[in-house]
Short mmCIF file of C-alpha atoms and ligand atoms in Angstrom, two decimals:
data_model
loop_
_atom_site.label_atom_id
_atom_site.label_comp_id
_atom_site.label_asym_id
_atom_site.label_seq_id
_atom_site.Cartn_x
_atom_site.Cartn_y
_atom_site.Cartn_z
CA UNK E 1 -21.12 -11.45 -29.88
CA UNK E 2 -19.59 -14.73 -28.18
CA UNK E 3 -17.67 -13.82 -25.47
CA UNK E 4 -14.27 -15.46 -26.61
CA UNK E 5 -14.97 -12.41 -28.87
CA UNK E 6 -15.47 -9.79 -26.65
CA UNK E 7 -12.25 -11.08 -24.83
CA UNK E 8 -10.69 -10.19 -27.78
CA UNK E 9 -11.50 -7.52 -28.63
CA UNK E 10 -10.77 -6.30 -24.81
CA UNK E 11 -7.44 -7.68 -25.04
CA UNK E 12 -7.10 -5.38 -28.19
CA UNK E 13 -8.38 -1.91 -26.24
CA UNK E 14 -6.16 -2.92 -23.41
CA UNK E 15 -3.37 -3.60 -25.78
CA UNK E 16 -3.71 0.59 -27.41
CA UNK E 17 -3.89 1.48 -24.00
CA UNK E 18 -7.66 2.53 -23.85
CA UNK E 19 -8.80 2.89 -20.23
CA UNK E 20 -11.31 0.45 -19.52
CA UNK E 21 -14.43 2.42 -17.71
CA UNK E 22 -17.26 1.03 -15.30
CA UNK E 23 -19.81 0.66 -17.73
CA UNK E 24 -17.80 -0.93 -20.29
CA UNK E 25 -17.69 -4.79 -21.25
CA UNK E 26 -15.17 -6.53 -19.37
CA UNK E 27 -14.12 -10.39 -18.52
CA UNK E 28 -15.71 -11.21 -14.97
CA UNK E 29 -11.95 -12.53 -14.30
CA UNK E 30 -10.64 -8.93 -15.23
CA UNK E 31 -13.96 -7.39 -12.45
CA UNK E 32 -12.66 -9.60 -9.99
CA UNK E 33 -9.32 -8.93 -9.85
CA UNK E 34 -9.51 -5.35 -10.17
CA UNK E 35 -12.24 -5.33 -7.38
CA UNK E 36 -9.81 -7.72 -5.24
CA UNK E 37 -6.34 -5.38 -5.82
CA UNK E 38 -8.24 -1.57 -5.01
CA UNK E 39 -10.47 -3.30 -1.80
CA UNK E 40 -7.39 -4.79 -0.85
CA UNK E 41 -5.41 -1.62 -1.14
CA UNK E 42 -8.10 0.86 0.16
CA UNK E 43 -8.18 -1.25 3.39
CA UNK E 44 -4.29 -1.32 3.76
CA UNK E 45 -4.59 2.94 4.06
CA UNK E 46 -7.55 2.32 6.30
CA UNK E 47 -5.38 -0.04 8.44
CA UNK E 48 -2.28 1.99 7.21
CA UNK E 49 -3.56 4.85 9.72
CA UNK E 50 -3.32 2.76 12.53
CA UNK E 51 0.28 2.28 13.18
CA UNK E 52 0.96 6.42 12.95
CA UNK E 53 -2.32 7.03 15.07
CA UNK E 54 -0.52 5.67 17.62
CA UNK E 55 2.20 8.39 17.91
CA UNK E 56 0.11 11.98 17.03
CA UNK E 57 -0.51 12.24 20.66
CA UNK E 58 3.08 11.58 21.11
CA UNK E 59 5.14 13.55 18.72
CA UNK E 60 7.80 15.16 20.08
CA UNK E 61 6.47 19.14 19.18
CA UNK E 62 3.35 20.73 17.85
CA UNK E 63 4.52 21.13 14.13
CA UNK E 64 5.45 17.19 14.25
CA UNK E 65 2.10 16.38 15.53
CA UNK E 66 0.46 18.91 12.73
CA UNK E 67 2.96 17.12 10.12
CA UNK E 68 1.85 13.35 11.28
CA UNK E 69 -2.02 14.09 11.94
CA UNK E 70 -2.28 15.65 8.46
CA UNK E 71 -0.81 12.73 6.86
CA UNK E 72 -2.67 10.13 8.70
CA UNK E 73 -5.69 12.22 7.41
CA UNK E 74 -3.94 12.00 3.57
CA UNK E 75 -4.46 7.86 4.67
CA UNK E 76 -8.17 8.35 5.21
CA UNK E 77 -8.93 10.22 1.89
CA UNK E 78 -6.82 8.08 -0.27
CA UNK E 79 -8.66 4.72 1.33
CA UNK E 80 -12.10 6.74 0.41
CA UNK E 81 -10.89 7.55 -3.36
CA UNK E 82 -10.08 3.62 -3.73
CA UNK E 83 -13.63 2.31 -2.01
CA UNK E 84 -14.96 4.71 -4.42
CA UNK E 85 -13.16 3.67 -7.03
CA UNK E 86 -14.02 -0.25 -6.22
CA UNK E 87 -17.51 0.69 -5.83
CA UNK E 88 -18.12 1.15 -9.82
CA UNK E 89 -17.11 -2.28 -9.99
CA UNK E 90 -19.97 -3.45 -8.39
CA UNK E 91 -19.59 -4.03 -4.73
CA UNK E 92 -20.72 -1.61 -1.78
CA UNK E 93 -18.54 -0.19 0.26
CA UNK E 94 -20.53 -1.80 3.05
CA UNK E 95 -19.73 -4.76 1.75
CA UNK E 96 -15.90 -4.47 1.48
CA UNK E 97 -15.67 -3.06 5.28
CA UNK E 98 -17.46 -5.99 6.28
CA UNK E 99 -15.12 -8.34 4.21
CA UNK E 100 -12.07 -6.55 5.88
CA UNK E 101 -13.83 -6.17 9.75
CA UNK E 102 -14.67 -10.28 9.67
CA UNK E 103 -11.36 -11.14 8.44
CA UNK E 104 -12.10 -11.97 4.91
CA UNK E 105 -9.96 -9.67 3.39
CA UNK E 106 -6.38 -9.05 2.92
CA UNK E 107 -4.57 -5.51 3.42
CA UNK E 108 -0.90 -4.71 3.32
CA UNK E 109 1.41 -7.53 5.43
CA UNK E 110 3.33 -4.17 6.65
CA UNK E 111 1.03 -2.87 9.23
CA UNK E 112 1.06 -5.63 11.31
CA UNK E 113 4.05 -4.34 12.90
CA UNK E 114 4.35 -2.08 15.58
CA UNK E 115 5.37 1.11 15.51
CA UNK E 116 7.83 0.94 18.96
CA UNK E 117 9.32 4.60 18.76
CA UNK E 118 9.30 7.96 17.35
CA UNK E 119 11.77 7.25 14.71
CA UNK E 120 9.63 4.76 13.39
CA UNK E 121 7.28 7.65 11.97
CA UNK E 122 10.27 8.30 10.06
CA UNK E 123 11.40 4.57 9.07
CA UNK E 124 7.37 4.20 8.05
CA UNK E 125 7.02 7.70 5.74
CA UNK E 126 10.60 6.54 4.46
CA UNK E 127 10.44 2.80 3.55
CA UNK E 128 6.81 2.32 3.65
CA UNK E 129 5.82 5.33 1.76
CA UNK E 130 8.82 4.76 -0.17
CA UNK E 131 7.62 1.58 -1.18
CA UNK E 132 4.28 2.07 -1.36
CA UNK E 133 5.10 5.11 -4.58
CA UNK E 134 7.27 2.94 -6.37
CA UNK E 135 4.31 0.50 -6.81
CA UNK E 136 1.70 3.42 -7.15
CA UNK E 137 3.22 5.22 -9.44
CA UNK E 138 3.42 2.01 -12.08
CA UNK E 139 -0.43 2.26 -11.25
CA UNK E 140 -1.30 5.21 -12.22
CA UNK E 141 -1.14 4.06 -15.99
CA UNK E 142 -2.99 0.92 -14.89
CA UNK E 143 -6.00 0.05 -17.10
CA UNK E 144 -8.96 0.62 -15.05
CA UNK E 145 -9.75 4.09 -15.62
CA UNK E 146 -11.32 5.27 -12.13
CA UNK E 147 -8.04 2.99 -10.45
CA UNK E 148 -5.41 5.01 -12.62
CA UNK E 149 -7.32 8.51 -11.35
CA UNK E 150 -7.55 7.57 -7.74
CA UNK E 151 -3.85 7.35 -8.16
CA UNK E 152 -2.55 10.14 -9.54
CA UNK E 153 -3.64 12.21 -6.48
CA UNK E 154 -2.52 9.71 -4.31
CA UNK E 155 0.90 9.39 -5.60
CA UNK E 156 1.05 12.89 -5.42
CA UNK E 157 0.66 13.43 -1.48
CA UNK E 158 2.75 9.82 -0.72
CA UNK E 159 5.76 11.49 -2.14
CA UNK E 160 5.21 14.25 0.82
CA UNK E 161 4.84 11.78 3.09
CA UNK E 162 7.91 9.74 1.73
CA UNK E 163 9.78 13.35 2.22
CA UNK E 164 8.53 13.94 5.57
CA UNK E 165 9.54 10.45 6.98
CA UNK E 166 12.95 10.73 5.46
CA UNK E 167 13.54 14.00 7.06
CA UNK E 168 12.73 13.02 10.76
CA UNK E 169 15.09 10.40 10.43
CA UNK E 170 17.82 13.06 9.17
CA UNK E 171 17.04 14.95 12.15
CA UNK E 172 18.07 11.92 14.65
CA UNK E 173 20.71 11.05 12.64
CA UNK E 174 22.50 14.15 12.93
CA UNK E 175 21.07 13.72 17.14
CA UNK E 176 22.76 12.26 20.46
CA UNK E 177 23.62 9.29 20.37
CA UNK E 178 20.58 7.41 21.66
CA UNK E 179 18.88 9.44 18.53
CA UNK E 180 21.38 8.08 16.23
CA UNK E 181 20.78 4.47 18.10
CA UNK E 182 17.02 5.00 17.70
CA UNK E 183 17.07 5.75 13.77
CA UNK E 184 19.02 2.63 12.83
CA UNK E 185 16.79 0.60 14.86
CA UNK E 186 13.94 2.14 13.28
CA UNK E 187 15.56 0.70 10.19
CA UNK E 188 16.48 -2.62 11.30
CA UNK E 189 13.25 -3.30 12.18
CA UNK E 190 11.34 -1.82 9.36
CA UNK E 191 13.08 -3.03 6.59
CA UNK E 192 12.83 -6.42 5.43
CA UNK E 193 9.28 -6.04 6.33
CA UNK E 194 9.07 -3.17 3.97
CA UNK E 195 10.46 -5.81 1.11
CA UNK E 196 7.81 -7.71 1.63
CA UNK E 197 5.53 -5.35 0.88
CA UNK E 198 5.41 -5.54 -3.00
CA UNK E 199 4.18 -9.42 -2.50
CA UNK E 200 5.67 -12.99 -3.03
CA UNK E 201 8.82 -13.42 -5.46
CA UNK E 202 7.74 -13.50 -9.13
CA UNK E 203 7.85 -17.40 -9.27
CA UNK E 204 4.62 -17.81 -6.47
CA UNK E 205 3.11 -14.67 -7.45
CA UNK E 206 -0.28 -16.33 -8.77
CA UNK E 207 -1.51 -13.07 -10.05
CA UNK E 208 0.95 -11.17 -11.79
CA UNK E 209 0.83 -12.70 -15.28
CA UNK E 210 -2.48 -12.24 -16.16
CA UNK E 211 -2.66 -8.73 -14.36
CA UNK E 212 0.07 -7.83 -16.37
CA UNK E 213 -1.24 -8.96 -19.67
CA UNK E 214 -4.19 -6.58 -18.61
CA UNK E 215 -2.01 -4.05 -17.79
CA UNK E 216 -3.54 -3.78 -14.40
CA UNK E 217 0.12 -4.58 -13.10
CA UNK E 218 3.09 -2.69 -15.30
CA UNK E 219 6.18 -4.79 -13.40
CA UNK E 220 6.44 -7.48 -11.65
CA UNK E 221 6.48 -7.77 -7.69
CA UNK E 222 10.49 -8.82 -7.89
CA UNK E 223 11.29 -5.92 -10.14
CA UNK E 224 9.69 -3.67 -8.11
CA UNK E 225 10.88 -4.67 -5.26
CA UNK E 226 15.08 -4.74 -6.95
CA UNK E 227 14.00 -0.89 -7.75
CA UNK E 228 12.99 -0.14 -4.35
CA UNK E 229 16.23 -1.77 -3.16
CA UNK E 230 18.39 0.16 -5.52
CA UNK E 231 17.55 3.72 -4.54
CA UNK E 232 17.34 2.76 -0.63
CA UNK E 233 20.73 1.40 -0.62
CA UNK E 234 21.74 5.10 -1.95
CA UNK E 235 19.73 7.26 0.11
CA UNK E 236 20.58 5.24 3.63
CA UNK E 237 24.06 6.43 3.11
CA UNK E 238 23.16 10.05 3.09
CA UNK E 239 21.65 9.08 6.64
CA UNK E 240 25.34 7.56 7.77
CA UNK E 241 22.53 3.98 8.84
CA UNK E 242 23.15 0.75 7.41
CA UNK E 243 20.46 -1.84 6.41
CA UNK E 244 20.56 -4.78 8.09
CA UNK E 245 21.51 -7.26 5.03
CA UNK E 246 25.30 -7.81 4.95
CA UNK E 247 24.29 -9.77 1.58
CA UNK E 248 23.79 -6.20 0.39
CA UNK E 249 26.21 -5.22 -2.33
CA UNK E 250 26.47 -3.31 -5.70
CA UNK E 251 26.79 -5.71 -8.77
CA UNK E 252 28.45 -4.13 -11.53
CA UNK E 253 27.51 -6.74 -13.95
CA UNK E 254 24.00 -6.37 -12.91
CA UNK E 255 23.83 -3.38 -12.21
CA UNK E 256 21.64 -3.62 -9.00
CA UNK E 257 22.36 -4.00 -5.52
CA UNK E 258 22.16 -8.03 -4.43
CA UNK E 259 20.77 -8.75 -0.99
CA UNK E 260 19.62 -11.52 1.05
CA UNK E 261 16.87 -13.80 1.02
CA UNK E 262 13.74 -12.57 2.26
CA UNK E 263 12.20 -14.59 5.58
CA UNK E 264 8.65 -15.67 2.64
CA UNK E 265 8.07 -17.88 6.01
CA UNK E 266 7.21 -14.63 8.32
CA UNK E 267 5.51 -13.24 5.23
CA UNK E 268 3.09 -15.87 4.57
CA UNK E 269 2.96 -15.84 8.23
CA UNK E 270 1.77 -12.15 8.64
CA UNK E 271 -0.87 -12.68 5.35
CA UNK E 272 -2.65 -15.62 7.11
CA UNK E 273 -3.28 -13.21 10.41
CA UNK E 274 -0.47 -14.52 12.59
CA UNK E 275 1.72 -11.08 12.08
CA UNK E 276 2.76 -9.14 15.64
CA UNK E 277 -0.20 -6.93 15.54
CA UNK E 278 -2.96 -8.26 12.86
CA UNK E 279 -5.52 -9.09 16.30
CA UNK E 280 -4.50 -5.77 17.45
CA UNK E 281 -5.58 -4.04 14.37
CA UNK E 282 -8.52 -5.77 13.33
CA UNK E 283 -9.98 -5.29 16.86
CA UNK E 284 -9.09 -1.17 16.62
CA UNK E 285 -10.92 -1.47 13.12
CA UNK E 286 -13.95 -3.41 14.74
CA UNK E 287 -14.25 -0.72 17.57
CA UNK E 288 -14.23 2.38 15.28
CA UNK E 289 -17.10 0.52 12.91
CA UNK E 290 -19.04 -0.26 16.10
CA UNK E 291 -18.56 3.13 17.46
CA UNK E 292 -19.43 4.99 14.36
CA UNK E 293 -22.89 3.45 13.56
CA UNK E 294 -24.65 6.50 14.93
CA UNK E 295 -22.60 9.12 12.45
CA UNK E 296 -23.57 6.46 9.71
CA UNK E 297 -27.11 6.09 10.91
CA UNK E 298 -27.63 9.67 11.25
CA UNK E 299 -25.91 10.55 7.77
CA UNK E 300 -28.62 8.32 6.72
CA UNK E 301 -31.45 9.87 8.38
CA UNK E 302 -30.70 13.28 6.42
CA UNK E 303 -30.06 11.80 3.34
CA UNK E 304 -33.49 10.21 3.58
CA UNK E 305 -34.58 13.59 4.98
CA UNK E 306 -33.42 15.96 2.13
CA UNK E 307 -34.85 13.36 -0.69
CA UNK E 308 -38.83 13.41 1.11
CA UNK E 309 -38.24 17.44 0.66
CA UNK E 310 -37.49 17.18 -3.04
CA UNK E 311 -39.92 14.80 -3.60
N1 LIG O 1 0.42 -8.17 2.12
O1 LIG O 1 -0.26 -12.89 -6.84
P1 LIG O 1 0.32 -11.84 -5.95
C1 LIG O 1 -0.23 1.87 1.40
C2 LIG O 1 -1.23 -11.49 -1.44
S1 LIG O 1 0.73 0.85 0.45
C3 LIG O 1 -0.67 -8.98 2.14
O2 LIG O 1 1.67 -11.34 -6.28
P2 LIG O 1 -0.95 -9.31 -6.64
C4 LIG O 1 0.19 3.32 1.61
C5 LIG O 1 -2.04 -11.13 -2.67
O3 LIG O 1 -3.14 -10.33 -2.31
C6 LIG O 1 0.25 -0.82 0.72
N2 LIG O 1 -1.00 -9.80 1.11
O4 LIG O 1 -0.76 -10.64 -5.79
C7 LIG O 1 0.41 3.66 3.04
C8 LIG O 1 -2.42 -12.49 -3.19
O5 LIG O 1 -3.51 -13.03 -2.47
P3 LIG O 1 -5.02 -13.07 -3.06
C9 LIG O 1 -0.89 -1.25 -0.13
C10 LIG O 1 -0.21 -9.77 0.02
O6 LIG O 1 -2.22 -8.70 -6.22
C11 LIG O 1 1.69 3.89 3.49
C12 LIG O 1 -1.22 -13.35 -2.83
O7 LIG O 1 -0.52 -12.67 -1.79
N3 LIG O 1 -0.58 -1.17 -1.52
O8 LIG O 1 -1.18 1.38 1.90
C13 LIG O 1 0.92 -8.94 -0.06
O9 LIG O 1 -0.74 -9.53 -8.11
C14 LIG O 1 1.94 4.21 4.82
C15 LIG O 1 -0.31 -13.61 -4.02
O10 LIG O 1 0.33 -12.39 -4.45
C16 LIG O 1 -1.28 -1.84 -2.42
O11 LIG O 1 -2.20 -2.58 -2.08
C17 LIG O 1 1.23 -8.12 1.04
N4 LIG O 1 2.30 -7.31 1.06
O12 LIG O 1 0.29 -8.39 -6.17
C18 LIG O 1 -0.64 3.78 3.93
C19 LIG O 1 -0.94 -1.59 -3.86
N5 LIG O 1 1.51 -9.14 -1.25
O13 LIG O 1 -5.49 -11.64 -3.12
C20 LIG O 1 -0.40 4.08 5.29
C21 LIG O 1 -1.88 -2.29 -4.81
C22 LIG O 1 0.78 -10.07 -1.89
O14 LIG O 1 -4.93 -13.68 -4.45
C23 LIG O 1 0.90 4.32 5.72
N6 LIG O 1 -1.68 -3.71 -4.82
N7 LIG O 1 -0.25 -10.46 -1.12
O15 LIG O 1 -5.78 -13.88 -2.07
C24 LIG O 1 -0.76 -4.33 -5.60
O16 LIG O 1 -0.04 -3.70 -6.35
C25 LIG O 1 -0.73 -5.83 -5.60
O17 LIG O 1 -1.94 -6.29 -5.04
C26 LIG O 1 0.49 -6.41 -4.79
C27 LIG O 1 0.39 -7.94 -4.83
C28 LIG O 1 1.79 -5.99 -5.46
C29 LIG O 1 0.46 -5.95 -3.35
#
């Protein structure tokens, strides 16, 4: 069958909403940008751990730390489902580490930040997490079968995590003053990054339409990104914080919150490696590969082990 054809007739499949599985046809455009979007996102929880790593020896009690180490483990799993889950398109997982540990490969703008206080665990599980369900949960009906699995589960503990975040910051909100101080700077700081996170505004997104045509995006970066801004706008009021946009304001006749324009020049800033802490964290990832060759190495040794007994 030509391939115009077969594009076709995948266009159709996708259309009924039939999951599209490893070992099916697909367009090499379609392999690619799948392959690009879950490496891409299975390195920004790989990365992701980073910026919470920093604070599980310092959480204020034991519970906290059990709370914070737990979910930067949640991080580690959900970056294994999605290397999995890229792997059945056709690259190794060795591969994609060594696209992300020599600088090849993108991962989420956010975590180039630093995380500069305790209430910044919160600001993270609350605006990061927070931001990072909105966008999962459209992908948990996207059209790559393994994907749309890898997510469900993920989605799944992120709304914990989202929960947990949102709760320390009640906690110094209700504090001393120097807690209440802390949690709005948390917020200041953390949240016109956090905008950023669901990618360029519609008209220089160069991806969206076609992933969106194959249903591997649902919305569209801005729309996601107006939804995110409509519920935090609600919930920082239970708080008694503010977000730092004084452009920020309920439209009736819109019925969304308006806000300010985003600083695209710091994003496209952070994306090209030039962020606060991008050295920082690519030279943490480095170190842990470096370090961890013997685990891999002897993993290897008793896989090749256990095969010469069967054999
Ligand atoms: N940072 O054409 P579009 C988490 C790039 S959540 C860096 O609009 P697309 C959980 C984009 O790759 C965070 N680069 O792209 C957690 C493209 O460049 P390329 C991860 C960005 O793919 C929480 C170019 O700009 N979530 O980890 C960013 O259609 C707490 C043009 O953009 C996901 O990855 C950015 N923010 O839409 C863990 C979700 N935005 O590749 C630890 C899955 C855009 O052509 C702690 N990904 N770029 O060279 C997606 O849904 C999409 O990839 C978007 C971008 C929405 C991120």
């Amino acid at each position: 069958m030509a391939t115009t054809d077969m594009g076709e007739l995948f266009q159709q499949k996708i259309d009924k909403e039939i999951k599209i599985e490893p070992r099916d046809w697909m367009p090499d455009a379609y392999r690619k940008t799948n392959l690009r979007q879950i490496s891409q996102h299975a390195h920004s929880e790989i990365v992701g751990m980073l910026p919470e790593g920093n604070w599980i020896s310092r959480a204020p009690t034991l519970k906290r730390k059990a709370i914070l180490l737990a979910k930067v483990q949640d991080e580690a799993g959900h970056g294994l489902y999605l290397y999995s889950a890229a792997e059945t398109l056709g690259m190794s997982r060795d591969q994609m580490v060594a696209d992300l540990n020599n600088g090849k490969a993108k991962y989420s703008s956010i975590f180039n930040y630093p995380t500069l206080t305790w209430a910044d665990m919160g600001a993270v599980g609350w605006l990061v997490d927070g931001a990072a369900i909105l966008n999962q949960v459209m992908l948990c009906r996207t059209s790559y079968g393994p994907y749309a699995r890898a997510m469900v589960r993920i989605c799944k503990e992120e709304s914990f995590h989202q929960r947990q975040g949102f709760e320390i910051l009640l906690v110094l909100s209700k504090g001393s003053a120097a807690q209440k101080a802390m949690c709005q700077d948390a917020i200041n700081r953390w949240w016109w990054p956090s905008l950023m996170m669901f990618g360029p505004k519609d008209s220089e997104s160069t991806n969206s339409d076609q992933s969106i045509q194959w249903k591997i995006k649902r919305k569209t970066n801005d729309e996601l990104r107006q939804q995110f801004i409509d519920m935090i706008a609600e919930q920082v009021k239970i708080l008694g914080m503010t977000l730092p946009d004084d452009k920020l304001q309920w439209n009736p006749e819109r019925k969304h919150y308006d806000f300010g324009e985003i600083n695209w020049e710091e994003f496209w800033n952070v994306v090209k490696g030039n962020g606060p802490c991008n050295k920082q964290r690519l030279d943490a990832r480095r170190k842990a590969h470096e370090e961890g060759a013997w685990v891999r190495e002897a993993a290897k040794a008793h896989a090749a082990k256990r095969l010469a007994k069967v054999a």
